[in-house]
XYZ file of C-alpha atoms in Angstrom:
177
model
C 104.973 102.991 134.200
C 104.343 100.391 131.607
C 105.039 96.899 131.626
C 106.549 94.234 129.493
C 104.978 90.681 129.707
C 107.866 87.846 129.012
C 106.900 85.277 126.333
C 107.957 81.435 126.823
C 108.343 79.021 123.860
C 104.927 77.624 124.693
C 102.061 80.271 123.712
C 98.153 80.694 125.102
C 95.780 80.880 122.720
C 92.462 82.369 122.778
C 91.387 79.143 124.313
C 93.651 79.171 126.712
C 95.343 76.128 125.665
C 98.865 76.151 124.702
C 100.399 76.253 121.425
C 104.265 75.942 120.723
C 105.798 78.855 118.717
C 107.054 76.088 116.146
C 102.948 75.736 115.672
C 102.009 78.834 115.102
C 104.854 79.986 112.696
C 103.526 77.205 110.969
C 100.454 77.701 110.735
C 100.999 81.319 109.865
C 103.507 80.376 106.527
C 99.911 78.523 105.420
C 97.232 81.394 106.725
C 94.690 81.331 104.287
C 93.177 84.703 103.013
C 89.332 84.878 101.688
C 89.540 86.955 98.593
C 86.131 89.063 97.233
C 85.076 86.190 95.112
C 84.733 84.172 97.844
C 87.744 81.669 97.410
C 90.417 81.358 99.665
C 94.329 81.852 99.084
C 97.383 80.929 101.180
C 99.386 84.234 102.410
C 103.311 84.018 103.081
C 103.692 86.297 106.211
C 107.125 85.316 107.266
C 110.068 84.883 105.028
C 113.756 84.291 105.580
C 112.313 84.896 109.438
C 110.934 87.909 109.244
C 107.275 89.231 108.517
C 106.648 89.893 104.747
C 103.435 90.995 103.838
C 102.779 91.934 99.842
C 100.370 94.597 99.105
C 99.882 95.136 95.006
C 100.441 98.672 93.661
C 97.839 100.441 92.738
C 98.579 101.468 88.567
C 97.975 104.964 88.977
C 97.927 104.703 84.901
C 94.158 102.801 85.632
C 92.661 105.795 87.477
C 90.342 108.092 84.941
C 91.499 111.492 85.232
C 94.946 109.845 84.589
C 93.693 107.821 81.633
C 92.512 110.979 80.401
C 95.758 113.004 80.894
C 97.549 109.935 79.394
C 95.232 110.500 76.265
C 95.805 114.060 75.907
C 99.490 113.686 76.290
C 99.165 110.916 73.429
C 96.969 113.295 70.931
C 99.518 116.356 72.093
C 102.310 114.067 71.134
C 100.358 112.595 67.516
C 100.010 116.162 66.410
C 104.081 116.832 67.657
C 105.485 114.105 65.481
C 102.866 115.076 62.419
C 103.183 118.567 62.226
C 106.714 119.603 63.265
C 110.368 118.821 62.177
C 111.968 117.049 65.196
C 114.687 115.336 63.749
C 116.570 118.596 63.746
C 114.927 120.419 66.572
C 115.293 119.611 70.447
C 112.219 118.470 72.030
C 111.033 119.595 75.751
C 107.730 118.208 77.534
C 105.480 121.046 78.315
C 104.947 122.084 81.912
C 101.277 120.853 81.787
C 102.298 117.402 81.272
C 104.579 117.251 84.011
C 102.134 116.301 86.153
C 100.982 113.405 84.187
C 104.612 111.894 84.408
C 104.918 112.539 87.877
C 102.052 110.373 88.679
C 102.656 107.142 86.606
C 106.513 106.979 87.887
C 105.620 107.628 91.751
C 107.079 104.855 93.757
C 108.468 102.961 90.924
C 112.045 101.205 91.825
C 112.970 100.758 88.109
C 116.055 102.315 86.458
C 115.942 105.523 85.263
C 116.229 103.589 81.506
C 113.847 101.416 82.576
C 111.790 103.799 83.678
C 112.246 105.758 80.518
C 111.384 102.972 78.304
C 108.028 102.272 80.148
C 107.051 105.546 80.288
C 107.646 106.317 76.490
C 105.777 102.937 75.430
C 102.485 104.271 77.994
C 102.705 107.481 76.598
C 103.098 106.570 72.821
C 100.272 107.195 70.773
C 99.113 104.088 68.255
C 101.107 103.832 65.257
C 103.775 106.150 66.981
C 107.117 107.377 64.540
C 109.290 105.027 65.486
C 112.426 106.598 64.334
C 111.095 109.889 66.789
C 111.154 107.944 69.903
C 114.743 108.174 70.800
C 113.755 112.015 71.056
C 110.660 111.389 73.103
C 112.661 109.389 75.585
C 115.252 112.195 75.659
C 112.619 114.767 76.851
C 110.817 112.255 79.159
C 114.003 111.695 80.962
C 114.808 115.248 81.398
C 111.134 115.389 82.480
C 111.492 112.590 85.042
C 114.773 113.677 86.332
C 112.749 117.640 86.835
C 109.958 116.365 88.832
C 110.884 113.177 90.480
C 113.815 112.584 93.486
C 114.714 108.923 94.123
C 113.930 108.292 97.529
C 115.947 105.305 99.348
C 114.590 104.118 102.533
C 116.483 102.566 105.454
C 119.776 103.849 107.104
C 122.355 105.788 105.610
C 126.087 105.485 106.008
C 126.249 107.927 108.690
C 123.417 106.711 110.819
C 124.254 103.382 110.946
C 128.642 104.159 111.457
C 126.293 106.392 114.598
C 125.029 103.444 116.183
C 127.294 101.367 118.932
C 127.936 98.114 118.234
C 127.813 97.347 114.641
C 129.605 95.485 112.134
C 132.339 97.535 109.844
C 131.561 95.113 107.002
C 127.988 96.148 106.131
C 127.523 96.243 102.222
C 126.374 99.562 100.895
C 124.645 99.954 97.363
C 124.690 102.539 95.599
C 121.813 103.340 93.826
C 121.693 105.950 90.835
C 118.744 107.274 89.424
C-alpha cells in the first residue's frame, strides 16, 4: 500500500527551513542553466502555469551519412534536370531516396506546402533550373505523403466525449497534412 504525503503552501527545503510556494515558483521562472562554455542562462520552466521545458531539435540534415545522402540526391537530381526532358514528362523520386526524405521531415509540424518548399530548397542542387522546381516539388510531395503519416498527439474526439465530466465546448482543430 503506498502513500500520498499532503503538501501545505509553506514548503521544506533541503535545509529544512521553509520556503513559500510563491518563492519557489519564483525562483524557478529565473533558474539559471550552466551551458558547455561555461556561462550561465536563465531557463523558463513554467509558463501560463504549467511546466514548459524547450529541448532544440536535433537537424537530422547535420548528421554525415545524411549530408551525404542529401548530396547524392542533389548530383542524382543535377544530372535529372541536365540530361532529360521534364517539362513534358512526369517526374517520380526513386525508391532509394525515400529514405533520405523520410529522415529530414521526421517530427516536423510544418504544412505539407511548407514542408514541400523546405524540402525542395535542401534538396536543390546549386544553380538548380528554376523553371523545373514546380516538378520537383510535385514528386517530393507525393514522396512525403508515401512515406510519412502525420501523427497528432493528445486526445481525440472520442476519448475525451469518453471521459465523465467534461465540457461540450472544447475546440477541436483539424489538422491536414
Amino acid at each position: 500500500m503506498t502513500e500520498t504525503m499532503q503538501t501545505h503552501p509553506m514548503e521544506v527545503d533541503a535545509d529544512h527551513s521553509s520556503i513559500p510556494i510563491v518563492d519557489l515558483s519564483e525562483k524557478m521562472k529565473t533558474l539559471q542553466c550552466e551551458e558547455s562554455n561555461g556561462t550561465t542562462r536563465s531557463c523558463a520552466y513554467l509558463k501560463n502555469g504549467k511546466l514548459d521545458f524547450y529541448e532544440p531539435k536535433l537537424l537530422l540534415e547535420n548528421h554525415m551519412l545524411i549530408a551525404q545522402k542529401i548530396i547524392f540526391f542533389r548530383d542524382f537530381r543535377y544530372k535529372i534536370e541536365t540530361t532529360h526532358d521534364l517539362h513534358t514528362h512526369p517526374l517520380e523520386i526513386p525508391p532509394a531516396y525515400l529514405d533520405v526524405i523520410a529522415s529530414v521531415i521526421q517530427d516536423s509540424d510544418e504544412s505539407l506546402y511548407a514542408l514541400t518548399s523546405r524540402i525542395n530548397d535542401l534538396l536543390s542542387p546549386y544553380g538548380r533550373d528554376e523553371s523545373l522546381s514546380h516538378k520537383f516539388e510535385s514528386a517530393i510531395q507525393k514522396a512525403i505523403e508515401q512515406v510519412a503519416t502525420r501523427v497528432k498527439y493528445g486526445l481525440s474526439k472520442e476519448v475525451y466525449k469518453s471521459i465523465k465530466n467534461t465540457t461540450d465546448k472544447m475546440p477541436w482543430v483539424r489538422i491536414c497534412l
